mmCIF file with all atom_site columns, C-alpha atoms in Angstrom:
data_model
loop_
_atom_site.group_PDB
_atom_site.id
_atom_site.type_symbol
_atom_site.label_atom_id
_atom_site.label_alt_id
_atom_site.label_comp_id
_atom_site.label_asym_id
_atom_site.label_entity_id
_atom_site.label_seq_id
_atom_site.pdbx_PDB_ins_code
_atom_site.Cartn_x
_atom_site.Cartn_y
_atom_site.Cartn_z
_atom_site.occupancy
_atom_site.B_iso_or_equiv
_atom_site.pdbx_formal_charge
_atom_site.auth_seq_id
_atom_site.auth_comp_id
_atom_site.auth_asym_id
_atom_site.auth_atom_id
_atom_site.pdbx_PDB_model_num
ATOM 1   C CA . MET A 1 1   ? -2.572 1.377   7.594  1.00 51.00 ? 1   MET A CA 1
ATOM 2   C CA . ALA A 1 2   ? -3.123 -2.454  8.578  1.00 54.00 ? 2   ALA A CA 1
ATOM 3   C CA . THR A 1 3   ? -6.174 -3.741  10.735 1.00 59.00 ? 3   THR A CA 1
ATOM 4   C CA . PRO A 1 4   ? -5.677 -5.982  13.160 1.00 56.00 ? 4   PRO A CA 1
ATOM 5   C CA . GLY A 1 5   ? -7.057 -8.857  10.860 1.00 59.00 ? 5   GLY A CA 1
ATOM 6   C CA . SER A 1 6   ? -4.675 -8.171  7.773  1.00 67.00 ? 6   SER A CA 1
ATOM 7   C CA . MET A 1 7   ? -1.396 -8.155  10.055 1.00 70.00 ? 7   MET A CA 1
ATOM 8   C CA . HIS A 1 8   ? 0.927  -10.658 8.858  1.00 86.00 ? 8   HIS A CA 1
ATOM 9   C CA . PRO A 1 9   ? 1.734  -13.690 11.199 1.00 86.00 ? 9   PRO A CA 1
ATOM 10  C CA . LYS A 1 10  ? 5.406  -12.793 11.192 1.00 89.00 ? 10  LYS A CA 1
ATOM 11  C CA . LEU A 1 11  ? 4.814  -9.484  12.479 1.00 87.00 ? 11  LEU A CA 1
ATOM 12  C CA . ILE A 1 12  ? 2.901  -10.442 14.959 1.00 86.00 ? 12  ILE A CA 1
ATOM 13  C CA . VAL A 1 13  ? 4.956  -13.107 16.290 1.00 88.00 ? 13  VAL A CA 1
ATOM 14  C CA . LEU A 1 14  ? 7.867  -10.732 16.113 1.00 88.00 ? 14  LEU A CA 1
ATOM 15  C CA . THR A 1 15  ? 6.096  -7.940  17.948 1.00 83.00 ? 15  THR A CA 1
ATOM 16  C CA . LEU A 1 16  ? 5.283  -10.575 20.617 1.00 85.00 ? 16  LEU A CA 1
ATOM 17  C CA . LEU A 1 17  ? 8.961  -11.469 20.980 1.00 89.00 ? 17  LEU A CA 1
ATOM 18  C CA . SER A 1 18  ? 9.817  -7.779  21.263 1.00 84.00 ? 18  SER A CA 1
ATOM 19  C CA . LEU A 1 19  ? 7.184  -7.429  24.119 1.00 78.00 ? 19  LEU A CA 1
ATOM 20  C CA . LEU A 1 20  ? 8.631  -10.495 25.971 1.00 82.00 ? 20  LEU A CA 1
ATOM 21  C CA . ALA A 1 21  ? 12.481 -8.925  25.600 1.00 83.00 ? 21  ALA A CA 1
ATOM 22  C CA . PHE A 1 22  ? 11.013 -5.759  26.927 1.00 78.00 ? 22  PHE A CA 1
ATOM 23  C CA . ALA A 1 23  ? 9.204  -7.768  29.892 1.00 77.00 ? 23  ALA A CA 1
ATOM 24  C CA . GLY A 1 24  ? 12.492 -9.787  30.612 1.00 82.00 ? 24  GLY A CA 1
ATOM 25  C CA . ASN A 1 25  ? 14.656 -6.479  30.281 1.00 81.00 ? 25  ASN A CA 1
ATOM 26  C CA . SER A 1 26  ? 12.672 -4.993  32.903 1.00 81.00 ? 26  SER A CA 1
ATOM 27  C CA . LEU A 1 27  ? 12.338 -8.032  35.202 1.00 82.00 ? 27  LEU A CA 1
ATOM 28  C CA . LEU A 1 28  ? 16.328 -8.538  34.981 1.00 85.00 ? 28  LEU A CA 1
ATOM 29  C CA . CYS A 1 29  ? 16.846 -4.571  35.930 1.00 86.00 ? 29  CYS A CA 1
ATOM 30  C CA . ARG A 1 30  ? 14.685 -4.919  38.950 1.00 86.00 ? 30  ARG A CA 1
ATOM 31  C CA . ILE A 1 31  ? 15.923 -8.231  40.190 1.00 88.00 ? 31  ILE A CA 1
ATOM 32  C CA . ALA A 1 32  ? 19.656 -6.354  39.586 1.00 88.00 ? 32  ALA A CA 1
ATOM 33  C CA . LEU A 1 33  ? 18.912 -3.456  41.255 1.00 88.00 ? 33  LEU A CA 1
ATOM 34  C CA . LYS A 1 34  ? 17.118 -4.859  44.230 1.00 86.00 ? 34  LYS A CA 1
ATOM 35  C CA . GLN A 1 35  ? 19.160 -7.945  44.949 1.00 89.00 ? 35  GLN A CA 1
ATOM 36  C CA . THR A 1 36  ? 22.454 -6.671  44.374 1.00 90.00 ? 36  THR A CA 1
ATOM 37  C CA . ALA A 1 37  ? 25.058 -3.879  45.848 1.00 91.00 ? 37  ALA A CA 1
ATOM 38  C CA . ILE A 1 38  ? 24.875 -1.808  42.858 1.00 91.00 ? 38  ILE A CA 1
ATOM 39  C CA . ASP A 1 39  ? 23.484 1.595   42.502 1.00 92.00 ? 39  ASP A CA 1
ATOM 40  C CA . PRO A 1 40  ? 20.847 2.811   39.651 1.00 92.00 ? 40  PRO A CA 1
ATOM 41  C CA . THR A 1 41  ? 24.148 5.115   38.362 1.00 93.00 ? 41  THR A CA 1
ATOM 42  C CA . SER A 1 42  ? 26.666 2.879   38.128 1.00 94.00 ? 42  SER A CA 1
ATOM 43  C CA . PHE A 1 43  ? 24.025 0.317   36.725 1.00 93.00 ? 43  PHE A CA 1
ATOM 44  C CA . VAL A 1 44  ? 23.076 2.860   33.881 1.00 93.00 ? 44  VAL A CA 1
ATOM 45  C CA . ALA A 1 45  ? 26.946 3.317   33.111 1.00 94.00 ? 45  ALA A CA 1
ATOM 46  C CA . ILE A 1 46  ? 27.674 -0.200  33.066 1.00 94.00 ? 46  ILE A CA 1
ATOM 47  C CA . ARG A 1 47  ? 24.865 -0.828  30.655 1.00 92.00 ? 47  ARG A CA 1
ATOM 48  C CA . LEU A 1 48  ? 25.203 1.902   28.595 1.00 93.00 ? 48  LEU A CA 1
ATOM 49  C CA . LEU A 1 49  ? 29.107 1.195   28.063 1.00 95.00 ? 49  LEU A CA 1
ATOM 50  C CA . SER A 1 50  ? 28.495 -2.325  27.416 1.00 94.00 ? 50  SER A CA 1
ATOM 51  C CA . GLY A 1 51  ? 26.160 -1.617  24.686 1.00 91.00 ? 51  GLY A CA 1
ATOM 52  C CA . ALA A 1 52  ? 28.147 0.891   23.262 1.00 89.00 ? 52  ALA A CA 1
ATOM 53  C CA . ARG A 1 53  ? 30.599 -1.413  22.816 1.00 93.00 ? 53  ARG A CA 1
ATOM 54  C CA . VAL A 1 54  ? 28.782 -4.000  21.335 1.00 91.00 ? 54  VAL A CA 1
ATOM 55  C CA . LEU A 1 55  ? 27.148 -1.734  18.576 1.00 86.00 ? 55  LEU A CA 1
ATOM 56  C CA . TRP A 1 56  ? 31.017 -1.108  17.654 1.00 85.00 ? 56  TRP A CA 1
ATOM 57  C CA . LEU A 1 57  ? 31.664 -4.707  17.464 1.00 88.00 ? 57  LEU A CA 1
ATOM 58  C CA . VAL A 1 58  ? 28.796 -5.380  15.333 1.00 85.00 ? 58  VAL A CA 1
ATOM 59  C CA . LEU A 1 59  ? 29.833 -2.306  13.353 1.00 82.00 ? 59  LEU A CA 1
ATOM 60  C CA . TRP A 1 60  ? 32.884 -3.278  12.572 1.00 82.00 ? 60  TRP A CA 1
ATOM 61  C CA . SER A 1 61  ? 32.546 -6.950  11.837 1.00 86.00 ? 61  SER A CA 1
ATOM 62  C CA . ARG A 1 62  ? 30.175 -5.889  9.314  1.00 81.00 ? 62  ARG A CA 1
ATOM 63  C CA . LYS A 1 63  ? 33.213 -3.611  7.758  1.00 76.00 ? 63  LYS A CA 1
ATOM 64  C CA . ARG A 1 64  ? 30.834 -0.750  7.433  1.00 67.00 ? 64  ARG A CA 1
ATOM 65  C CA . THR A 1 65  ? 32.255 1.784   5.177  1.00 54.00 ? 65  THR A CA 1
ATOM 66  C CA . ARG A 1 66  ? 30.023 4.603   5.871  1.00 62.00 ? 66  ARG A CA 1
ATOM 67  C CA . GLU A 1 67  ? 30.448 6.722   9.090  1.00 67.00 ? 67  GLU A CA 1
ATOM 68  C CA . MET A 1 68  ? 27.769 6.184   11.485 1.00 67.00 ? 68  MET A CA 1
ATOM 69  C CA . GLU A 1 69  ? 26.347 9.494   12.932 1.00 74.00 ? 69  GLU A CA 1
ATOM 70  C CA . GLY A 1 70  ? 24.217 10.142  15.865 1.00 78.00 ? 70  GLY A CA 1
ATOM 71  C CA . THR A 1 71  ? 22.850 13.420  17.275 1.00 86.00 ? 71  THR A CA 1
ATOM 72  C CA . TRP A 1 72  ? 23.470 14.655  21.089 1.00 88.00 ? 72  TRP A CA 1
ATOM 73  C CA . LEU A 1 73  ? 19.585 14.824  21.007 1.00 90.00 ? 73  LEU A CA 1
ATOM 74  C CA . GLY A 1 74  ? 19.066 11.078  20.622 1.00 86.00 ? 74  GLY A CA 1
ATOM 75  C CA . ALA A 1 75  ? 22.156 10.743  23.141 1.00 87.00 ? 75  ALA A CA 1
ATOM 76  C CA . CYS A 1 76  ? 20.639 12.673  25.700 1.00 88.00 ? 76  CYS A CA 1
ATOM 77  C CA . ALA A 1 77  ? 17.272 10.798  25.252 1.00 87.00 ? 77  ALA A CA 1
ATOM 78  C CA . LEU A 1 78  ? 18.677 7.628   25.975 1.00 87.00 ? 78  LEU A CA 1
ATOM 79  C CA . PHE A 1 79  ? 20.671 8.757   29.065 1.00 90.00 ? 79  PHE A CA 1
ATOM 80  C CA . ALA A 1 80  ? 17.212 10.270  30.067 1.00 89.00 ? 80  ALA A CA 1
ATOM 81  C CA . TYR A 1 81  ? 15.632 7.068   29.409 1.00 84.00 ? 81  TYR A CA 1
ATOM 82  C CA . ALA A 1 82  ? 17.891 4.615   31.007 1.00 87.00 ? 82  ALA A CA 1
ATOM 83  C CA . ILE A 1 83  ? 18.530 6.873   34.245 1.00 89.00 ? 83  ILE A CA 1
ATOM 84  C CA . THR A 1 84  ? 14.809 7.099   34.884 1.00 86.00 ? 84  THR A CA 1
ATOM 85  C CA . PHE A 1 85  ? 14.315 3.713   34.135 1.00 83.00 ? 85  PHE A CA 1
ATOM 86  C CA . SER A 1 86  ? 17.062 2.415   36.567 1.00 87.00 ? 86  SER A CA 1
ATOM 87  C CA . PHE A 1 87  ? 15.991 4.646   39.586 1.00 87.00 ? 87  PHE A CA 1
ATOM 88  C CA . ALA A 1 88  ? 12.276 3.833   38.955 1.00 83.00 ? 88  ALA A CA 1
ATOM 89  C CA . TYR A 1 89  ? 13.272 0.002   38.912 1.00 83.00 ? 89  TYR A CA 1
ATOM 90  C CA . SER A 1 90  ? 14.797 0.388   42.228 1.00 82.00 ? 90  SER A CA 1
ATOM 91  C CA . MET A 1 91  ? 12.283 2.718   43.992 1.00 83.00 ? 91  MET A CA 1
ATOM 92  C CA . ILE A 1 92  ? 8.681  2.564   42.696 1.00 81.00 ? 92  ILE A CA 1
ATOM 93  C CA . PRO A 1 93  ? 7.022  -0.659  42.509 1.00 80.00 ? 93  PRO A CA 1
ATOM 94  C CA . ALA A 1 94  ? 6.071  -2.583  39.505 1.00 72.00 ? 94  ALA A CA 1
ATOM 95  C CA . GLY A 1 95  ? 2.739  -1.432  39.019 1.00 71.00 ? 95  GLY A CA 1
ATOM 96  C CA . THR A 1 96  ? 3.367  1.985   39.713 1.00 75.00 ? 96  THR A CA 1
ATOM 97  C CA . GLY A 1 97  ? 5.665  2.179   37.209 1.00 73.00 ? 97  GLY A CA 1
ATOM 98  C CA . ALA A 1 98  ? 3.568  0.339   34.979 1.00 70.00 ? 98  ALA A CA 1
ATOM 99  C CA . LEU A 1 99  ? 0.796  2.854   35.480 1.00 71.00 ? 99  LEU A CA 1
ATOM 100 C CA . LEU A 1 100 ? 3.176  5.939   34.863 1.00 73.00 ? 100 LEU A CA 1
ATOM 101 C CA . LEU A 1 101 ? 4.128  4.131   32.035 1.00 69.00 ? 101 LEU A CA 1
ATOM 102 C CA . PHE A 1 102 ? 0.580  3.618   30.452 1.00 68.00 ? 102 PHE A CA 1
ATOM 103 C CA . ALA A 1 103 ? -0.437 7.446   31.232 1.00 70.00 ? 103 ALA A CA 1
ATOM 104 C CA . SER A 1 104 ? 2.918  8.396   29.367 1.00 70.00 ? 104 SER A CA 1
ATOM 105 C CA . ILE A 1 105 ? 1.710  6.612   26.430 1.00 66.00 ? 105 ILE A CA 1
ATOM 106 C CA . ILE A 1 106 ? -1.764 8.058   26.405 1.00 66.00 ? 106 ILE A CA 1
ATOM 107 C CA . PHE A 1 107 ? 0.016  11.765  27.082 1.00 64.00 ? 107 PHE A CA 1
ATOM 108 C CA . LEU A 1 108 ? 1.812  11.053  23.984 1.00 68.00 ? 108 LEU A CA 1
ATOM 109 C CA . GLY A 1 109 ? -1.298 10.300  21.702 1.00 63.00 ? 109 GLY A CA 1
ATOM 110 C CA . GLU A 1 110 ? -1.024 6.410   21.287 1.00 62.00 ? 110 GLU A CA 1
ATOM 111 C CA . ILE A 1 111 ? -3.561 4.709   20.207 1.00 65.00 ? 111 ILE A CA 1
ATOM 112 C CA . VAL A 1 112 ? -5.286 3.209   23.223 1.00 64.00 ? 112 VAL A CA 1
ATOM 113 C CA . THR A 1 113 ? -6.334 -0.211  22.597 1.00 70.00 ? 113 THR A CA 1
ATOM 114 C CA . PRO A 1 114 ? -8.200 -2.787  24.867 1.00 74.00 ? 114 PRO A CA 1
ATOM 115 C CA . VAL A 1 115 ? -5.387 -5.204  24.537 1.00 72.00 ? 115 VAL A CA 1
ATOM 116 C CA . LEU A 1 116 ? -3.076 -2.202  26.342 1.00 68.00 ? 116 LEU A CA 1
ATOM 117 C CA . VAL A 1 117 ? -5.626 -1.619  28.740 1.00 69.00 ? 117 VAL A CA 1
ATOM 118 C CA . VAL A 1 118 ? -6.290 -5.307  29.756 1.00 74.00 ? 118 VAL A CA 1
ATOM 119 C CA . ALA A 1 119 ? -2.268 -5.510  29.898 1.00 69.00 ? 119 ALA A CA 1
ATOM 120 C CA . SER A 1 120 ? -2.177 -2.607  32.231 1.00 64.00 ? 120 SER A CA 1
ATOM 121 C CA . ILE A 1 121 ? -4.798 -3.392  34.711 1.00 68.00 ? 121 ILE A CA 1
ATOM 122 C CA . ALA A 1 122 ? -3.126 -6.916  35.174 1.00 69.00 ? 122 ALA A CA 1
ATOM 123 C CA . ILE A 1 123 ? 0.165  -5.477  35.460 1.00 63.00 ? 123 ILE A CA 1
ATOM 124 C CA . ILE A 1 124 ? -0.954 -2.764  38.029 1.00 61.00 ? 124 ILE A CA 1
ATOM 125 C CA . ALA A 1 125 ? -3.167 -5.896  39.683 1.00 64.00 ? 125 ALA A CA 1
ATOM 126 C CA . GLY A 1 126 ? -0.248 -7.779  39.798 1.00 61.00 ? 126 GLY A CA 1
ATOM 127 C CA . GLY A 1 127 ? 2.060  -5.572  41.909 1.00 55.00 ? 127 GLY A CA 1
ATOM 128 C CA . ASP A 1 128 ? 4.923  -6.760  43.024 1.00 51.00 ? 128 ASP A CA 1
ATOM 129 C CA . GLU A 1 129 ? 6.598  -8.814  46.153 1.00 48.00 ? 129 GLU A CA 1
ATOM 130 C CA . GLU A 1 130 ? 6.655  -5.845  48.445 1.00 48.00 ? 130 GLU A CA 1
ATOM 131 C CA . GLU A 1 131 ? 3.349  -4.858  47.430 1.00 46.00 ? 131 GLU A CA 1
ATOM 132 C CA . ALA A 1 132 ? 2.094  -8.310  48.035 1.00 45.00 ? 132 ALA A CA 1
ATOM 133 C CA . GLY A 1 133 ? 3.408  -8.591  51.381 1.00 45.00 ? 133 GLY A CA 1
ATOM 134 C CA . ALA A 1 134 ? 6.200  -10.394 50.801 1.00 45.00 ? 134 ALA A CA 1
ATOM 135 C CA . GLY A 1 135 ? 7.221  -9.938  54.335 1.00 44.00 ? 135 GLY A CA 1
ATOM 136 C CA . ALA A 1 136 ? 4.260  -11.711 55.988 1.00 44.00 ? 136 ALA A CA 1
ATOM 137 C CA . ARG A 1 137 ? 5.449  -14.889 54.177 1.00 43.00 ? 137 ARG A CA 1
ATOM 138 C CA . PRO A 1 138 ? 8.151  -17.168 56.146 1.00 47.00 ? 138 PRO A CA 1
ATOM 139 C CA . PRO A 1 139 ? 11.762 -17.222 55.190 1.00 45.00 ? 139 PRO A CA 1
ATOM 140 C CA . VAL A 1 140 ? 12.593 -19.751 52.834 1.00 44.00 ? 140 VAL A CA 1
ATOM 141 C CA . ARG A 1 141 ? 15.208 -21.995 54.859 1.00 48.00 ? 141 ARG A CA 1
ATOM 142 C CA . VAL A 1 142 ? 17.758 -23.747 52.607 1.00 49.00 ? 142 VAL A CA 1
ATOM 143 C CA . GLY A 1 143 ? 20.521 -26.387 53.413 1.00 50.00 ? 143 GLY A CA 1
ATOM 144 C CA . GLY A 1 144 ? 19.544 -27.047 57.073 1.00 45.00 ? 144 GLY A CA 1
#
C-alpha cells in the first residue's frame, strides 16, 4: 500500500478532482431539489434514466462487441443510493448529512484520516443557509 508521501502527483490531482465533482454534484442536487418544484422521486427517475441513456450512447459509440452485464443487486444498490440521497438533500441540512455520511464511513470500516476528520468538522460547522439563519437577513431586491 502506498504511503501519502509516495503517491503519484497525477493520482492526487485526479482524487481532488473527483472530490470536487462529488461536492459539486451534491450542491447542484440540493439546489435543484430546494429551489424548484421537482420532487425527490421524479428527480431520481430523471437522473437514472438520463444516466442510463448516456451510458448506452457511450457504449454504442465505442461499438462494444461484448455484452456488458450487471446485476440486480448492483441496480438495487444504485437505486437505494440515489433515492436516499435525493430525499436527504430535500429534507435534512447539509451538516447533518455530512455527519451521517462520516458515521457511515466509520461504520463501513474505512480508514479515518486527519484530513477526513477536519473536512467533516468543516462541513458540519459550515451548515447550510437555513441553519445559519438565512431568514434573518433582509431579502435581496432585484430591479427596483
